[in-house]
XYZ file of C-alpha atoms in Angstrom:
329
model
C 33.507 -9.553 2.215
C 32.050 -9.657 5.822
C 29.004 -7.563 5.103
C 25.714 -9.585 5.626
C 22.721 -8.633 3.846
C 19.147 -9.950 5.037
C 16.082 -9.895 2.463
C 13.047 -10.154 4.884
C 9.594 -11.095 3.888
C 10.053 -9.854 0.271
C 8.358 -11.976 -2.195
C 9.632 -10.127 -5.226
C 12.948 -8.480 -4.614
C 15.565 -10.020 -6.776
C 13.179 -12.606 -8.415
C 12.726 -10.994 -11.665
C 15.753 -8.804 -12.301
C 19.084 -10.985 -11.761
C 21.250 -7.823 -12.010
C 19.844 -6.726 -8.532
C 21.094 -9.775 -6.891
C 24.509 -9.772 -8.741
C 25.233 -6.312 -7.573
C 24.394 -7.254 -4.007
C 26.342 -10.478 -4.073
C 29.576 -8.317 -4.972
C 29.042 -6.480 -1.619
C 28.428 -9.271 0.880
C 26.559 -12.520 1.708
C 22.827 -12.487 1.135
C 20.324 -14.514 3.079
C 16.543 -14.587 2.538
C 14.137 -14.890 5.569
C 10.509 -15.410 5.604
C 9.291 -14.607 9.130
C 5.858 -14.163 10.832
C 4.478 -10.689 9.930
C 4.073 -9.796 13.543
C 7.730 -10.873 14.701
C 9.485 -7.995 16.285
C 11.537 -7.090 19.373
C 14.169 -9.469 20.730
C 12.987 -12.308 18.639
C 13.516 -10.379 15.417
C 16.820 -8.991 16.525
C 18.126 -12.581 17.488
C 17.220 -13.608 13.879
C 18.953 -10.683 12.086
C 21.963 -10.222 14.327
C 24.936 -10.189 12.405
C 23.219 -8.679 9.298
C 24.109 -4.914 9.077
C 21.984 -4.375 5.993
C 18.213 -5.220 5.946
C 16.006 -5.057 2.902
C 12.619 -4.956 4.525
C 9.100 -5.466 3.359
C 5.946 -4.266 4.865
C 6.396 -6.871 7.569
C 8.028 -7.765 10.272
C 8.186 -5.120 13.130
C 11.328 -3.037 13.458
C 10.257 -1.719 16.734
C 11.936 0.016 19.602
C 12.443 -3.448 21.303
C 14.059 -4.668 18.202
C 16.670 -1.913 18.013
C 17.509 -2.251 21.775
C 18.594 -5.775 21.113
C 19.927 -5.582 17.696
C 23.661 -5.327 16.860
C 24.926 -2.655 14.674
C 22.599 -2.172 11.829
C 23.902 0.423 9.036
C 20.643 0.428 6.904
C 17.036 -0.749 6.740
C 15.928 -0.150 3.120
C 12.183 -0.482 2.300
C 11.344 -2.330 -0.779
C 8.409 -0.158 -1.214
C 7.242 3.232 -0.007
C 5.338 2.599 3.315
C 7.323 2.229 6.413
C 4.830 2.126 9.459
C 6.567 -1.001 10.503
C 9.704 0.702 11.343
C 10.300 2.743 14.528
C 12.207 5.693 12.882
C 13.055 7.297 16.301
C 14.627 4.166 17.424
C 16.351 3.705 14.306
C 17.912 7.150 14.361
C 19.008 6.588 17.919
C 20.665 3.259 16.920
C 22.492 5.062 14.079
C 20.538 3.185 11.433
C 19.790 4.737 8.115
C 16.188 4.144 6.981
C 15.297 4.684 3.227
C 12.479 4.003 1.062
C 11.653 3.690 -2.637
C 11.048 7.097 -4.114
C 7.190 7.414 -4.379
C 7.290 8.334 -8.058
C 8.490 4.876 -8.934
C 5.124 3.241 -7.500
C 2.811 6.060 -8.722
C 1.631 4.535 -12.303
C 1.420 0.999 -11.124
C -0.576 1.684 -7.914
C -2.874 4.234 -9.630
C -3.523 2.068 -12.556
C -4.248 -0.961 -10.168
C -6.716 1.143 -8.139
C -8.502 2.005 -11.433
C -8.468 -1.724 -12.511
C -9.956 -2.602 -9.106
C -12.646 0.222 -9.714
C -13.561 -1.096 -13.090
C -13.625 -4.631 -11.957
C -16.214 -3.821 -9.134
C -18.205 -1.028 -11.060
C -18.631 -3.335 -14.187
C -19.023 -6.584 -12.076
C -16.100 -7.964 -14.535
C -14.977 -10.909 -12.267
C -18.494 -12.265 -11.666
C -19.494 -11.869 -15.388
C -16.200 -13.610 -16.457
C -16.823 -16.492 -13.949
C -20.219 -17.009 -15.383
C -18.788 -17.426 -18.797
C -16.267 -19.980 -17.654
C -19.151 -21.799 -16.045
C -20.909 -21.981 -19.310
C -23.519 -19.569 -18.235
C -23.585 -16.908 -20.939
C -27.073 -16.593 -20.654
C -26.987 -14.939 -17.438
C -25.364 -11.881 -18.788
C -28.365 -9.700 -18.119
C -27.465 -9.896 -14.193
C -24.513 -7.883 -14.856
C -25.393 -4.247 -15.243
C -22.775 -1.990 -14.135
C -22.412 1.878 -13.981
C -20.588 4.381 -15.907
C -17.767 6.532 -14.150
C -18.454 9.745 -16.233
C -20.308 12.221 -14.258
C -19.854 10.453 -10.929
C -18.306 12.073 -7.957
C -14.948 10.554 -7.157
C -13.512 11.276 -3.427
C -10.071 10.620 -2.968
C -8.800 10.324 0.479
C -5.078 11.191 0.481
C -4.290 13.136 -2.433
C -0.548 12.985 -2.717
C 1.587 11.153 -5.321
C -0.651 8.193 -6.052
C -3.945 9.676 -5.073
C -3.504 12.662 -7.287
C -2.623 10.453 -10.273
C -5.779 8.497 -9.666
C -7.758 11.745 -9.562
C -6.011 12.599 -12.843
C -6.910 9.451 -14.531
C -10.574 9.410 -13.441
C -11.132 13.205 -14.073
C -9.305 13.575 -17.654
C -9.891 9.928 -18.893
C -13.380 9.074 -17.569
C -14.914 12.561 -17.040
C -15.435 11.966 -13.304
C -15.904 15.055 -11.004
C -12.999 14.614 -8.506
C -13.010 15.900 -4.904
C -10.188 15.239 -2.272
C -9.455 15.344 1.376
C -5.893 15.544 2.601
C -4.992 16.978 5.915
C -1.373 17.433 4.754
C -2.107 19.768 1.869
C -3.557 23.131 1.721
C -6.879 23.557 -0.198
C -4.896 25.538 -2.806
C -2.393 22.518 -3.111
C -5.248 20.165 -3.786
C -6.689 22.444 -6.436
C -3.395 22.695 -8.131
C -3.406 18.993 -8.430
C -6.677 19.067 -10.073
C -9.410 18.352 -7.383
C -11.955 20.128 -5.408
C -10.785 20.250 -1.773
C -13.234 19.202 0.926
C -13.679 18.190 4.457
C -13.757 14.401 5.198
C -17.214 14.470 6.021
C -18.219 16.343 2.960
C -16.282 13.733 0.882
C -17.956 10.865 2.412
C -21.465 12.359 1.796
C -20.900 13.449 -1.659
C -18.864 10.630 -3.193
C -20.239 8.021 -5.470
C -16.790 6.407 -5.680
C -14.165 6.652 -2.775
C -10.496 5.825 -3.223
C -8.393 5.260 -0.168
C -4.658 6.571 -0.694
C -3.713 7.848 2.734
C -0.705 7.077 4.791
C -1.346 4.848 7.809
C -0.488 6.451 11.203
C -1.964 6.768 14.543
C -4.308 9.533 13.274
C -5.506 7.486 10.139
C -5.735 4.067 11.725
C -9.560 2.894 11.172
C -10.378 6.212 9.769
C -13.216 4.636 8.121
C -15.519 3.091 10.665
C -19.171 2.701 11.579
C -19.620 6.613 11.904
C -17.956 7.269 8.513
C -20.016 4.498 6.892
C -23.114 6.027 8.073
C -22.261 9.241 6.168
C -21.878 7.536 2.854
C -24.482 7.289 -0.041
C -26.066 4.084 -0.368
C -24.365 1.921 -2.969
C -20.899 3.588 -2.827
C -17.900 1.955 -4.530
C -14.763 1.931 -2.359
C -11.061 0.996 -3.467
C -8.321 0.646 -1.088
C -4.682 0.358 -2.311
C -3.004 2.084 0.499
C -3.178 0.142 3.837
C -5.988 -2.245 5.061
C -6.063 -0.749 8.615
C -7.416 2.660 7.272
C -10.728 0.708 7.298
C -12.304 -1.080 10.345
C -13.273 -4.318 9.020
C -16.357 -5.195 11.291
C -17.931 -1.949 10.165
C -17.003 -2.611 6.639
C -18.738 -6.023 6.637
C -21.973 -4.307 8.269
C -21.901 -1.657 5.589
C -21.669 -4.442 2.883
C -24.516 -6.338 4.384
C -26.754 -3.327 4.597
C -25.919 -2.338 0.994
C -24.148 0.980 1.943
C -21.189 -0.329 0.090
C -22.215 -1.463 -3.593
C -18.841 -2.587 -4.424
C -15.396 -2.969 -2.986
C -12.058 -3.517 -4.567
C -9.082 -4.169 -2.175
C -5.501 -4.696 -2.596
C -4.815 -4.415 1.033
C -6.343 -5.897 4.418
C -5.452 -5.116 7.986
C -4.246 -8.599 8.625
C -2.343 -10.203 5.546
C -2.082 -12.636 4.173
C -5.737 -14.021 4.393
C -6.942 -17.606 3.719
C -10.100 -18.895 1.764
C -12.407 -18.517 4.948
C -11.956 -14.819 5.174
C -15.489 -13.180 5.659
C -15.054 -10.781 2.857
C -14.655 -13.475 0.304
C -18.195 -14.508 0.356
C -19.498 -11.265 -1.310
C -19.816 -11.425 -5.066
C -19.221 -7.568 -5.146
C -15.988 -7.717 -3.435
C -12.679 -8.062 -5.478
C -9.530 -8.673 -3.699
C -6.022 -8.980 -4.921
C -3.063 -10.028 -2.800
C -1.154 -6.747 -2.278
C 0.055 -6.525 -6.051
C -0.654 -2.952 -6.896
C 3.056 -2.395 -7.180
C 3.607 -5.560 -9.312
C 4.436 -4.207 -12.751
C 7.794 -5.038 -14.312
C 8.512 -1.342 -14.768
C 7.890 -0.728 -11.075
C 9.785 -3.693 -9.721
C 12.626 -2.726 -11.731
C 12.670 0.892 -10.418
C 12.143 -0.267 -6.781
C 15.058 -2.802 -6.928
C 17.402 -0.208 -8.597
C 16.565 2.157 -5.516
C 17.299 -0.602 -3.009
C 20.619 -1.698 -4.572
C 21.697 2.039 -4.849
C 20.910 2.399 -1.040
C 23.060 -0.413 -0.199
C 25.925 0.676 -2.420
C 25.942 4.130 -1.014
C 25.771 3.257 2.711
C 28.715 0.501 2.175
C 30.805 3.389 0.355
C 30.288 5.623 3.238
C 27.803 8.019 1.312
C 24.412 9.233 2.389
C 21.589 7.305 0.588
C 18.907 8.992 -1.356
C 15.309 9.608 0.023
C 16.531 9.193 3.597
C 13.459 9.011 6.037
C 15.220 9.749 9.207
C 17.292 12.897 8.156
C 17.842 13.663 11.937
C 20.454 10.834 11.842
C 22.591 13.368 9.898
C 22.844 15.605 13.049
């Protein structure tokens, strides 16, 4: 049993379903690492040398320099669906399989949390609850919210999760759903139940905006000062995708100017944050600590997939949902 398995920066893998750890322990020696989120390159490689299997979170940085200094790595398996912290080309050159959780596993959990964040902001649920806990029931008239029925919801990124959010808000709440997704045809967006629009049209028309785009060089800070300037005054925004889709200084300015009437975030560009973060001073902002996938059903499915990937690679098989398919050439 010479295989060494590293679990890096995952706060949930193996914590709630003992069978996942038991199966891995039958395959090799397991160690957990909690490393700085921006650690990468030679420093990260030195930490993980000797570990041929890496179970990775959304941090640290498995960049080109990491692969240049890392000894043989058979597999990096993401305990999640995003993989922008892994240099796929460098992994392929290094002969390292890179896998992720099937998107469908996180679909319900993330979509439902996006709707929960929206409801918390649009009905001021957190603030109203806090007043009750403070013995200030009489202040209830301050907490007048809005109904979703008849509102225009703009979904940016209408793939697996975005389309489910659109489905819930359209069929469950009676919202009008429009969507922007450069990776889908207009026909494809219509087939998923939304009216396709350009990004500019979406920003101008939407009463509610849900961010569900993949983060890459094209979508980095896709919502900045110019985009906020196109939005309706008092728009509600929810982001359960990646924090870096929104440029934070412009977001704070938009909150100060009343352009953003309510904000629900499960992700920020720099995570984790402490109690001094500027967004925490706004009563109309609700922030959760990147917990959209944290349902028992979702974590079970995510863990099952990670364990399956490890088992298959160590058995000489090709793992499912392989990101870098070029490695097979």
